[in-house]
């Protein structure tokens, strides 16, 4: 499982303030901590108003790259922000994201083809997130037609099945799990990714639900996730699930983590 470190996100109060104040040390610290904890990509989401988002995202990209050598995950629906950030990246970035929403597809898909570091494809369109698997699969089929048409190989596509809160529908997590299985059966070369936090929205002890969801998604075929790599309990659950599923050969990562004192 490859981890996309989620902490540099302007929807978080402390990060938003750091972006507005151009607080280099705060962002560098968040980037370094996530890289040290094993993040394969560092997600950067300025989360600021559209007019200033390009400048803010450029600043974030530059700032993170002075602290770590990991590739970035450019998290924005705003093609102007991604266009501004692309010339600044030192390694091919993961573009987060395209979707079946017309404006997002026409705006961001050419940028993803140019960036060549992979693209996250959300299973939603202008009508929102379909509640059922069939609706999401139809959108993903269309999106993979589009990425192939743009010259992006399936190996560079990361399908995000999207998850809604189980607090509203008992089928919410199952719909995400079934979407991963259905897409994997039809497109064996694509990758998958998912955020975890929506699944537990509105419930107490959200981290517990997030951990259960991640474990189940791993079995379904999820091979990357947008999460907090500094969450010890989440990483422990992940190591245990990977060892259990035989994804962690000879349980090497699990035993190594044990010896490093990370499982206590
Ligand atoms: N899919 C894709 N991209 C995504 C998401 C997704 N990007 C944004 C989001 N979802 C994932 N990133 C975050 C970043 C931070 C937090 C949650 C998701 C977060 N949440 C705390 C909470 O929910 O309580 C806020 C507390 C805090 O301020 O720290 O931190 O699904 N492709």
PDB file of C-alpha atoms and ligand atoms in Angstrom:
ATOM      1  CA  UNK A   1       0.000   0.000   0.000  1.00  0.00           C
ATOM      2  CA  UNK A   2       1.420   3.332  -1.051  1.00  0.00           C
ATOM      3  CA  UNK A   3       0.525   6.246   1.183  1.00  0.00           C
ATOM      4  CA  UNK A   4      -0.408   9.729   0.002  1.00  0.00           C
ATOM      5  CA  UNK A   5       0.202  11.978   3.014  1.00  0.00           C
ATOM      6  CA  UNK A   6      -2.910  14.147   3.447  1.00  0.00           C
ATOM      7  CA  UNK A   7      -1.886  16.636   6.125  1.00  0.00           C
ATOM      8  CA  UNK A   8      -0.988  19.641   3.942  1.00  0.00           C
ATOM      9  CA  UNK A   9      -4.594  20.558   3.225  1.00  0.00           C
ATOM     10  CA  UNK A  10      -5.973  24.087   3.512  1.00  0.00           C
ATOM     11  CA  UNK A  11      -9.316  22.792   4.796  1.00  0.00           C
ATOM     12  CA  UNK A  12      -7.378  22.244   8.039  1.00  0.00           C
ATOM     13  CA  UNK A  13      -7.336  25.451  10.068  1.00  0.00           C
ATOM     14  CA  UNK A  14      -3.653  25.394  11.006  1.00  0.00           C
ATOM     15  CA  UNK A  15      -2.591  24.723   7.422  1.00  0.00           C
ATOM     16  CA  UNK A  16      -4.847  27.440   6.033  1.00  0.00           C
ATOM     17  CA  UNK A  17      -3.263  29.948   8.424  1.00  0.00           C
ATOM     18  CA  UNK A  18       0.232  28.770   7.469  1.00  0.00           C
ATOM     19  CA  UNK A  19      -0.597  29.272   3.781  1.00  0.00           C
ATOM     20  CA  UNK A  20      -1.974  32.774   4.398  1.00  0.00           C
ATOM     21  CA  UNK A  21       1.060  33.683   6.572  1.00  0.00           C
ATOM     22  CA  UNK A  22       3.548  32.004   4.182  1.00  0.00           C
ATOM     23  CA  UNK A  23       4.818  30.043   7.197  1.00  0.00           C
ATOM     24  CA  UNK A  24       7.600  28.025   5.534  1.00  0.00           C
ATOM     25  CA  UNK A  25       8.754  26.210   8.692  1.00  0.00           C
ATOM     26  CA  UNK A  26       5.252  24.925   9.516  1.00  0.00           C
ATOM     27  CA  UNK A  27       4.744  23.400   6.054  1.00  0.00           C
ATOM     28  CA  UNK A  28       8.289  22.001   5.871  1.00  0.00           C
ATOM     29  CA  UNK A  29       7.779  20.262   9.220  1.00  0.00           C
ATOM     30  CA  UNK A  30       4.508  18.672   8.062  1.00  0.00           C
ATOM     31  CA  UNK A  31       6.128  17.523   4.825  1.00  0.00           C
ATOM     32  CA  UNK A  32       9.211  16.040   6.507  1.00  0.00           C
ATOM     33  CA  UNK A  33       7.207  14.234   9.193  1.00  0.00           C
ATOM     34  CA  UNK A  34       4.988  12.563   6.569  1.00  0.00           C
ATOM     35  CA  UNK A  35       7.959  11.577   4.399  1.00  0.00           C
ATOM     36  CA  UNK A  36       9.731  10.101   7.436  1.00  0.00           C
ATOM     37  CA  UNK A  37       6.561   8.157   8.300  1.00  0.00           C
ATOM     38  CA  UNK A  38       6.630   6.489   4.870  1.00  0.00           C
ATOM     39  CA  UNK A  39       4.448   8.626   2.592  1.00  0.00           C
ATOM     40  CA  UNK A  40       5.170   7.896  -1.083  1.00  0.00           C
ATOM     41  CA  UNK A  41       3.565  11.184  -2.176  1.00  0.00           C
ATOM     42  CA  UNK A  42       2.890  14.417  -0.295  1.00  0.00           C
ATOM     43  CA  UNK A  43      -0.587  15.771  -1.070  1.00  0.00           C
ATOM     44  CA  UNK A  44      -0.760  19.551  -1.423  1.00  0.00           C
ATOM     45  CA  UNK A  45      -4.159  21.232  -1.301  1.00  0.00           C
ATOM     46  CA  UNK A  46      -4.187  25.013  -0.802  1.00  0.00           C
ATOM     47  CA  UNK A  47      -7.921  25.093  -0.158  1.00  0.00           C
ATOM     48  CA  UNK A  48      -8.012  28.861  -0.722  1.00  0.00           C
ATOM     49  CA  UNK A  49     -10.385  30.894  -2.963  1.00  0.00           C
ATOM     50  CA  UNK A  50     -10.082  30.280  -6.719  1.00  0.00           C
ATOM     51  CA  UNK A  51      -8.425  33.633  -7.521  1.00  0.00           C
ATOM     52  CA  UNK A  52      -5.523  33.079  -5.152  1.00  0.00           C
ATOM     53  CA  UNK A  53      -5.271  29.291  -5.316  1.00  0.00           C
ATOM     54  CA  UNK A  54      -2.680  29.240  -8.169  1.00  0.00           C
ATOM     55  CA  UNK A  55      -0.244  31.431  -6.177  1.00  0.00           C
ATOM     56  CA  UNK A  56      -0.862  29.506  -2.973  1.00  0.00           C
ATOM     57  CA  UNK A  57      -0.380  26.104  -4.625  1.00  0.00           C
ATOM     58  CA  UNK A  58       2.863  27.272  -6.280  1.00  0.00           C
ATOM     59  CA  UNK A  59       4.113  28.423  -2.876  1.00  0.00           C
ATOM     60  CA  UNK A  60       3.162  25.092  -1.299  1.00  0.00           C
ATOM     61  CA  UNK A  61       4.914  23.120  -4.052  1.00  0.00           C
ATOM     62  CA  UNK A  62       8.086  25.181  -3.718  1.00  0.00           C
ATOM     63  CA  UNK A  63       8.036  25.018   0.066  1.00  0.00           C
ATOM     64  CA  UNK A  64       7.434  21.264   0.336  1.00  0.00           C
ATOM     65  CA  UNK A  65      10.209  20.574  -2.164  1.00  0.00           C
ATOM     66  CA  UNK A  66      12.752  22.404  -0.011  1.00  0.00           C
ATOM     67  CA  UNK A  67      11.998  19.896   2.772  1.00  0.00           C
ATOM     68  CA  UNK A  68      11.542  16.513   1.056  1.00  0.00           C
ATOM     69  CA  UNK A  69      12.412  14.708  -2.181  1.00  0.00           C
ATOM     70  CA  UNK A  70       9.075  12.844  -2.460  1.00  0.00           C
ATOM     71  CA  UNK A  71       6.821  13.445  -5.479  1.00  0.00           C
ATOM     72  CA  UNK A  72       3.760  15.580  -4.866  1.00  0.00           C
ATOM     73  CA  UNK A  73       0.065  14.891  -5.267  1.00  0.00           C
ATOM     74  CA  UNK A  74      -1.462  18.089  -6.664  1.00  0.00           C
ATOM     75  CA  UNK A  75      -4.894  18.202  -5.030  1.00  0.00           C
ATOM     76  CA  UNK A  76      -7.126  20.734  -6.776  1.00  0.00           C
ATOM     77  CA  UNK A  77     -10.182  20.866  -9.007  1.00  0.00           C
ATOM     78  CA  UNK A  78      -8.878  24.164 -10.386  1.00  0.00           C
ATOM     79  CA  UNK A  79      -7.016  23.709 -13.678  1.00  0.00           C
ATOM     80  CA  UNK A  80      -5.479  27.186 -13.333  1.00  0.00           C
ATOM     81  CA  UNK A  81      -3.866  26.142 -10.039  1.00  0.00           C
ATOM     82  CA  UNK A  82      -2.499  22.901 -11.502  1.00  0.00           C
ATOM     83  CA  UNK A  83      -1.264  24.746 -14.607  1.00  0.00           C
ATOM     84  CA  UNK A  84       0.644  27.180 -12.379  1.00  0.00           C
ATOM     85  CA  UNK A  85       2.084  24.417 -10.173  1.00  0.00           C
ATOM     86  CA  UNK A  86       3.289  22.053 -12.920  1.00  0.00           C
ATOM     87  CA  UNK A  87       6.403  24.001 -14.027  1.00  0.00           C
ATOM     88  CA  UNK A  88       7.530  24.056 -10.370  1.00  0.00           C
ATOM     89  CA  UNK A  89       7.531  20.318  -9.652  1.00  0.00           C
ATOM     90  CA  UNK A  90      10.877  18.521  -9.544  1.00  0.00           C
ATOM     91  CA  UNK A  91       9.375  15.040  -9.988  1.00  0.00           C
ATOM     92  CA  UNK A  92       6.404  13.849 -12.006  1.00  0.00           C
ATOM     93  CA  UNK A  93       3.393  14.562  -9.760  1.00  0.00           C
ATOM     94  CA  UNK A  94       0.185  12.618  -9.208  1.00  0.00           C
ATOM     95  CA  UNK A  95      -2.706  14.797 -10.386  1.00  0.00           C
ATOM     96  CA  UNK A  96      -5.665  14.802  -7.958  1.00  0.00           C
ATOM     97  CA  UNK A  97      -7.983  14.715  -9.819  1.00  0.00           C
ATOM     98  CA  UNK A  98     -10.169  14.251 -12.861  1.00  0.00           C
ATOM     99  CA  UNK A  99     -13.806  13.175 -12.711  1.00  0.00           C
ATOM    100  CA  UNK A 100     -16.739  12.805 -15.055  1.00  0.00           C
ATOM    101  CA  UNK A 101     -17.575  16.472 -14.384  1.00  0.00           C
ATOM    102  CA  UNK A 102     -17.260  18.139 -17.803  1.00  0.00           C
ATOM    103  CA  UNK A 103     -15.272  21.206 -16.743  1.00  0.00           C
ATOM    104  CA  UNK A 104     -12.864  19.161 -14.650  1.00  0.00           C
ATOM    105  CA  UNK A 105     -12.296  16.638 -17.401  1.00  0.00           C
ATOM    106  CA  UNK A 106     -11.591  19.144 -20.163  1.00  0.00           C
ATOM    107  CA  UNK A 107      -9.553  21.378 -17.823  1.00  0.00           C
ATOM    108  CA  UNK A 108      -7.407  18.842 -15.972  1.00  0.00           C
ATOM    109  CA  UNK A 109      -7.071  15.797 -18.275  1.00  0.00           C
ATOM    110  CA  UNK A 110      -4.586  17.476 -20.705  1.00  0.00           C
ATOM    111  CA  UNK A 111      -2.500  18.594 -17.711  1.00  0.00           C
ATOM    112  CA  UNK A 112      -2.441  15.035 -16.345  1.00  0.00           C
ATOM    113  CA  UNK A 113      -1.332  13.709 -19.743  1.00  0.00           C
ATOM    114  CA  UNK A 114       1.464  16.286 -19.748  1.00  0.00           C
ATOM    115  CA  UNK A 115       2.555  15.641 -16.142  1.00  0.00           C
ATOM    116  CA  UNK A 116       3.074  11.866 -16.660  1.00  0.00           C
ATOM    117  CA  UNK A 117       3.096  11.037 -12.963  1.00  0.00           C
ATOM    118  CA  UNK A 118      -0.349   9.478 -12.765  1.00  0.00           C
ATOM    119  CA  UNK A 119      -3.865  10.787 -12.346  1.00  0.00           C
ATOM    120  CA  UNK A 120      -6.607  10.098  -9.817  1.00  0.00           C
ATOM    121  CA  UNK A 121      -9.992   9.501 -11.461  1.00  0.00           C
ATOM    122  CA  UNK A 122     -13.034  10.079  -9.243  1.00  0.00           C
ATOM    123  CA  UNK A 123     -16.147   7.957  -9.786  1.00  0.00           C
ATOM    124  CA  UNK A 124     -18.489  10.950 -10.002  1.00  0.00           C
ATOM    125  CA  UNK A 125     -19.867  13.307 -12.631  1.00  0.00           C
ATOM    126  CA  UNK A 126     -21.925  16.489 -12.907  1.00  0.00           C
ATOM    127  CA  UNK A 127     -24.838  14.660 -11.271  1.00  0.00           C
ATOM    128  CA  UNK A 128     -22.756  13.746  -8.211  1.00  0.00           C
ATOM    129  CA  UNK A 129     -21.699  10.373  -6.811  1.00  0.00           C
ATOM    130  CA  UNK A 130     -23.955   7.505  -7.901  1.00  0.00           C
ATOM    131  CA  UNK A 131     -25.190   5.508  -4.899  1.00  0.00           C
ATOM    132  CA  UNK A 132     -24.809   2.203  -6.746  1.00  0.00           C
ATOM    133  CA  UNK A 133     -21.862   0.309  -8.226  1.00  0.00           C
ATOM    134  CA  UNK A 134     -23.302   0.265 -11.758  1.00  0.00           C
ATOM    135  CA  UNK A 135     -23.463   4.065 -11.891  1.00  0.00           C
ATOM    136  CA  UNK A 136     -19.881   4.438 -10.665  1.00  0.00           C
ATOM    137  CA  UNK A 137     -18.580   1.744 -13.024  1.00  0.00           C
ATOM    138  CA  UNK A 138     -20.212   3.505 -15.985  1.00  0.00           C
ATOM    139  CA  UNK A 139     -18.422   6.747 -15.065  1.00  0.00           C
ATOM    140  CA  UNK A 140     -15.082   4.963 -14.595  1.00  0.00           C
ATOM    141  CA  UNK A 141     -15.474   3.247 -17.990  1.00  0.00           C
ATOM    142  CA  UNK A 142     -15.985   6.640 -19.595  1.00  0.00           C
ATOM    143  CA  UNK A 143     -13.022   8.118 -17.715  1.00  0.00           C
ATOM    144  CA  UNK A 144     -10.667   5.305 -18.719  1.00  0.00           C
ATOM    145  CA  UNK A 145     -11.798   5.798 -22.328  1.00  0.00           C
ATOM    146  CA  UNK A 146     -10.763   9.426 -21.908  1.00  0.00           C
ATOM    147  CA  UNK A 147      -7.384   8.731 -20.239  1.00  0.00           C
ATOM    148  CA  UNK A 148      -6.523   6.149 -22.917  1.00  0.00           C
ATOM    149  CA  UNK A 149      -7.549   8.668 -25.578  1.00  0.00           C
ATOM    150  CA  UNK A 150      -5.197  11.216 -23.986  1.00  0.00           C
ATOM    151  CA  UNK A 151      -2.320   8.717 -24.127  1.00  0.00           C
ATOM    152  CA  UNK A 152      -2.237   7.923 -20.400  1.00  0.00           C
ATOM    153  CA  UNK A 153      -1.502   4.217 -19.795  1.00  0.00           C
ATOM    154  CA  UNK A 154      -3.851   2.364 -17.407  1.00  0.00           C
ATOM    155  CA  UNK A 155      -0.897   1.862 -15.011  1.00  0.00           C
ATOM    156  CA  UNK A 156      -0.923   5.633 -14.417  1.00  0.00           C
ATOM    157  CA  UNK A 157      -4.613   5.813 -13.531  1.00  0.00           C
ATOM    158  CA  UNK A 158      -5.659   5.708  -9.858  1.00  0.00           C
ATOM    159  CA  UNK A 159      -9.390   5.102  -9.583  1.00  0.00           C
ATOM    160  CA  UNK A 160     -11.013   6.625  -6.485  1.00  0.00           C
ATOM    161  CA  UNK A 161     -14.351   4.820  -5.954  1.00  0.00           C
ATOM    162  CA  UNK A 162     -15.394   7.551  -3.468  1.00  0.00           C
ATOM    163  CA  UNK A 163     -17.103   6.715  -0.231  1.00  0.00           C
ATOM    164  CA  UNK A 164     -20.021   8.331   1.532  1.00  0.00           C
ATOM    165  CA  UNK A 165     -20.775   8.123   5.222  1.00  0.00           C
ATOM    166  CA  UNK A 166     -22.127   4.864   6.594  1.00  0.00           C
ATOM    167  CA  UNK A 167     -24.083   7.068   8.993  1.00  0.00           C
ATOM    168  CA  UNK A 168     -26.462   7.891   6.124  1.00  0.00           C
ATOM    169  CA  UNK A 169     -26.523   4.596   4.252  1.00  0.00           C
ATOM    170  CA  UNK A 170     -25.659   1.066   5.313  1.00  0.00           C
ATOM    171  CA  UNK A 171     -24.506   0.442   1.747  1.00  0.00           C
ATOM    172  CA  UNK A 172     -22.020   3.345   1.566  1.00  0.00           C
ATOM    173  CA  UNK A 173     -18.812   1.427   2.291  1.00  0.00           C
ATOM    174  CA  UNK A 174     -20.014  -1.640   0.373  1.00  0.00           C
ATOM    175  CA  UNK A 175     -20.574   0.520  -2.733  1.00  0.00           C
ATOM    176  CA  UNK A 176     -16.932   1.653  -2.603  1.00  0.00           C
ATOM    177  CA  UNK A 177     -15.670  -1.898  -2.021  1.00  0.00           C
ATOM    178  CA  UNK A 178     -17.772  -3.294  -4.880  1.00  0.00           C
ATOM    179  CA  UNK A 179     -16.623  -0.499  -7.216  1.00  0.00           C
ATOM    180  CA  UNK A 180     -12.974  -1.417  -6.604  1.00  0.00           C
ATOM    181  CA  UNK A 181     -13.698  -5.095  -7.340  1.00  0.00           C
ATOM    182  CA  UNK A 182     -15.716  -4.337 -10.488  1.00  0.00           C
ATOM    183  CA  UNK A 183     -13.146  -1.891 -11.920  1.00  0.00           C
ATOM    184  CA  UNK A 184     -10.265  -4.253 -11.105  1.00  0.00           C
ATOM    185  CA  UNK A 185     -12.003  -7.138 -12.898  1.00  0.00           C
ATOM    186  CA  UNK A 186     -12.410  -5.061 -16.058  1.00  0.00           C
ATOM    187  CA  UNK A 187      -9.151  -3.048 -15.929  1.00  0.00           C
ATOM    188  CA  UNK A 188      -6.522  -5.212 -14.180  1.00  0.00           C
ATOM    189  CA  UNK A 189      -3.716  -2.676 -14.683  1.00  0.00           C
ATOM    190  CA  UNK A 190      -5.269   0.382 -13.049  1.00  0.00           C
ATOM    191  CA  UNK A 191      -4.424   1.411  -9.500  1.00  0.00           C
ATOM    192  CA  UNK A 192      -6.813   2.508  -6.785  1.00  0.00           C
ATOM    193  CA  UNK A 193      -6.820   5.160  -4.136  1.00  0.00           C
ATOM    194  CA  UNK A 194      -9.274   6.432  -1.551  1.00  0.00           C
ATOM    195  CA  UNK A 195      -9.679   8.986   1.186  1.00  0.00           C
ATOM    196  CA  UNK A 196     -10.911   7.444   4.433  1.00  0.00           C
ATOM    197  CA  UNK A 197     -12.512  10.221   6.415  1.00  0.00           C
ATOM    198  CA  UNK A 198     -15.885  10.454   4.629  1.00  0.00           C
ATOM    199  CA  UNK A 199     -16.838   6.894   5.598  1.00  0.00           C
ATOM    200  CA  UNK A 200     -17.121   7.788   9.289  1.00  0.00           C
ATOM    201  CA  UNK A 201     -18.575  11.292   9.015  1.00  0.00           C
ATOM    202  CA  UNK A 202     -21.018  12.011  11.841  1.00  0.00           C
ATOM    203  CA  UNK A 203     -20.064   8.982  13.935  1.00  0.00           C
ATOM    204  CA  UNK A 204     -18.129   8.808  17.211  1.00  0.00           C
ATOM    205  CA  UNK A 205     -14.550   7.445  17.314  1.00  0.00           C
ATOM    206  CA  UNK A 206     -14.170   7.977  13.580  1.00  0.00           C
ATOM    207  CA  UNK A 207     -10.641   6.586  13.483  1.00  0.00           C
ATOM    208  CA  UNK A 208     -11.976   3.157  14.432  1.00  0.00           C
ATOM    209  CA  UNK A 209     -14.338   3.088  11.435  1.00  0.00           C
ATOM    210  CA  UNK A 210     -11.603   4.482   9.162  1.00  0.00           C
ATOM    211  CA  UNK A 211      -9.311   1.608  10.195  1.00  0.00           C
ATOM    212  CA  UNK A 212     -11.966  -1.045   9.524  1.00  0.00           C
ATOM    213  CA  UNK A 213     -12.737   0.511   6.147  1.00  0.00           C
ATOM    214  CA  UNK A 214      -9.069   0.644   5.133  1.00  0.00           C
ATOM    215  CA  UNK A 215      -8.613  -3.025   6.056  1.00  0.00           C
ATOM    216  CA  UNK A 216     -11.597  -4.097   3.966  1.00  0.00           C
ATOM    217  CA  UNK A 217     -10.578  -1.890   1.039  1.00  0.00           C
ATOM    218  CA  UNK A 218      -7.119  -3.447   1.082  1.00  0.00           C
ATOM    219  CA  UNK A 219      -8.670  -6.883   0.582  1.00  0.00           C
ATOM    220  CA  UNK A 220     -10.773  -5.519  -2.295  1.00  0.00           C
ATOM    221  CA  UNK A 221      -7.625  -4.318  -4.088  1.00  0.00           C
ATOM    222  CA  UNK A 222      -6.935  -0.796  -2.847  1.00  0.00           C
ATOM    223  CA  UNK A 223      -3.195  -0.248  -3.411  1.00  0.00           C
ATOM    224  CA  UNK A 224      -2.835   3.368  -2.283  1.00  0.00           C
ATOM    225  CA  UNK A 225      -4.696   5.656   0.090  1.00  0.00           C
ATOM    226  CA  UNK A 226      -4.878   9.299   1.079  1.00  0.00           C
ATOM    227  CA  UNK A 227      -4.422   9.277   4.827  1.00  0.00           C
ATOM    228  CA  UNK A 228      -2.541  10.633   7.814  1.00  0.00           C
ATOM    229  CA  UNK A 229       0.767   8.714   7.887  1.00  0.00           C
ATOM    230  CA  UNK A 230       1.408  10.050  11.386  1.00  0.00           C
ATOM    231  CA  UNK A 231      -1.632   8.158  12.721  1.00  0.00           C
ATOM    232  CA  UNK A 232       0.123   5.334  14.573  1.00  0.00           C
ATOM    233  CA  UNK A 233      -2.957   3.157  15.074  1.00  0.00           C
ATOM    234  CA  UNK A 234      -3.879   3.428  11.395  1.00  0.00           C
ATOM    235  CA  UNK A 235      -0.386   2.380  10.329  1.00  0.00           C
ATOM    236  CA  UNK A 236      -0.483  -0.550  12.758  1.00  0.00           C
ATOM    237  CA  UNK A 237      -3.819  -1.693  11.332  1.00  0.00           C
ATOM    238  CA  UNK A 238      -2.392  -1.400   7.817  1.00  0.00           C
ATOM    239  CA  UNK A 239       0.730  -3.416   8.646  1.00  0.00           C
ATOM    240  CA  UNK A 240      -1.388  -6.134  10.273  1.00  0.00           C
ATOM    241  CA  UNK A 241      -3.821  -6.281   7.331  1.00  0.00           C
ATOM    242  CA  UNK A 242      -1.019  -6.461   4.747  1.00  0.00           C
ATOM    243  CA  UNK A 243       0.685  -9.281   6.664  1.00  0.00           C
ATOM    244  CA  UNK A 244      -2.637 -11.121   7.011  1.00  0.00           C
ATOM    245  CA  UNK A 245      -3.413 -10.847   3.284  1.00  0.00           C
ATOM    246  CA  UNK A 246       0.059 -12.014   2.211  1.00  0.00           C
ATOM    247  CA  UNK A 247       0.754  -8.643   0.573  1.00  0.00           C
ATOM    248  CA  UNK A 248       3.698  -8.215   2.954  1.00  0.00           C
ATOM    249  CA  UNK A 249       6.099 -10.954   1.806  1.00  0.00           C
ATOM    250  CA  UNK A 250       7.277 -13.154   4.698  1.00  0.00           C
ATOM    251  CA  UNK A 251       5.652 -10.508   6.963  1.00  0.00           C
ATOM    252  CA  UNK A 252       8.907  -8.564   6.588  1.00  0.00           C
ATOM    253  CA  UNK A 253       7.448  -5.076   7.008  1.00  0.00           C
ATOM    254  CA  UNK A 254       5.403  -6.254   9.971  1.00  0.00           C
ATOM    255  CA  UNK A 255       8.351  -7.803  11.809  1.00  0.00           C
ATOM    256  CA  UNK A 256      10.584  -4.859  10.904  1.00  0.00           C
ATOM    257  CA  UNK A 257       8.010  -2.450  12.342  1.00  0.00           C
ATOM    258  CA  UNK A 258       7.861  -4.597  15.478  1.00  0.00           C
ATOM    259  CA  UNK A 259      11.632  -4.457  15.928  1.00  0.00           C
ATOM    260  CA  UNK A 260      11.537  -0.687  15.440  1.00  0.00           C
ATOM    261  CA  UNK A 261       9.012  -0.466  18.289  1.00  0.00           C
ATOM    262  CA  UNK A 262       6.232   0.791  16.024  1.00  0.00           C
ATOM    263  CA  UNK A 263       3.648  -1.836  17.022  1.00  0.00           C
ATOM    264  CA  UNK A 264       3.462  -1.009  20.725  1.00  0.00           C
TER     265      UNK A 264
HETATM  266  N1  LIG B   1     -10.156  11.550  -2.597  1.00  0.00           N
HETATM  267  C1  LIG B   1      -9.222  12.243  -3.277  1.00  0.00           C
HETATM  268  N2  LIG B   1      -8.641  13.346  -2.767  1.00  0.00           N
HETATM  269  C2  LIG B   1      -9.027  13.819  -1.557  1.00  0.00           C
HETATM  270  C3  LIG B   1      -9.999  13.141  -0.809  1.00  0.00           C
HETATM  271  C4  LIG B   1     -10.570  11.968  -1.359  1.00  0.00           C
HETATM  272  N3  LIG B   1      -8.456  14.951  -1.048  1.00  0.00           N
HETATM  273  C5  LIG B   1      -8.977  15.568   0.142  1.00  0.00           C
HETATM  274  C6  LIG B   1      -9.517  14.534   1.119  1.00  0.00           C
HETATM  275  N4  LIG B   1     -10.370  13.617   0.443  1.00  0.00           N
HETATM  276  C7  LIG B   1      -8.366  13.789   1.762  1.00  0.00           C
HETATM  277  N5  LIG B   1      -7.569  14.661   2.556  1.00  0.00           N
HETATM  278  C8  LIG B   1      -7.866  14.981   3.891  1.00  0.00           C
HETATM  279  C9  LIG B   1      -7.027  15.892   4.515  1.00  0.00           C
HETATM  280  C10 LIG B   1      -7.202  16.193   5.852  1.00  0.00           C
HETATM  281  C11 LIG B   1      -8.236  15.610   6.554  1.00  0.00           C
HETATM  282  C12 LIG B   1      -9.076  14.720   5.919  1.00  0.00           C
HETATM  283  C13 LIG B   1      -8.891  14.405   4.568  1.00  0.00           C
HETATM  284  C14 LIG B   1      -8.398  15.955   7.991  1.00  0.00           C
HETATM  285  N6  LIG B   1      -9.591  15.763   8.556  1.00  0.00           N
HETATM  286  C15 LIG B   1      -9.888  16.034   9.934  1.00  0.00           C
HETATM  287  C16 LIG B   1     -11.318  15.585  10.215  1.00  0.00           C
HETATM  288  O1  LIG B   1     -12.007  15.187   9.252  1.00  0.00           O
HETATM  289  O2  LIG B   1     -11.683  15.566  11.340  1.00  0.00           O
HETATM  290  C17 LIG B   1      -9.801  17.484  10.234  1.00  0.00           C
HETATM  291  C18 LIG B   1      -9.071  17.686  11.502  1.00  0.00           C
HETATM  292  C19 LIG B   1      -7.851  18.578  11.325  1.00  0.00           C
HETATM  293  O3  LIG B   1      -8.028  19.802  11.131  1.00  0.00           O
HETATM  294  O4  LIG B   1      -6.735  18.025  11.366  1.00  0.00           O
HETATM  295  O5  LIG B   1      -7.458  16.373   8.620  1.00  0.00           O
HETATM  296  O6  LIG B   1     -11.432  11.300  -0.759  1.00  0.00           O
HETATM  297  N7  LIG B   1      -8.836  11.782  -4.484  1.00  0.00           N
END
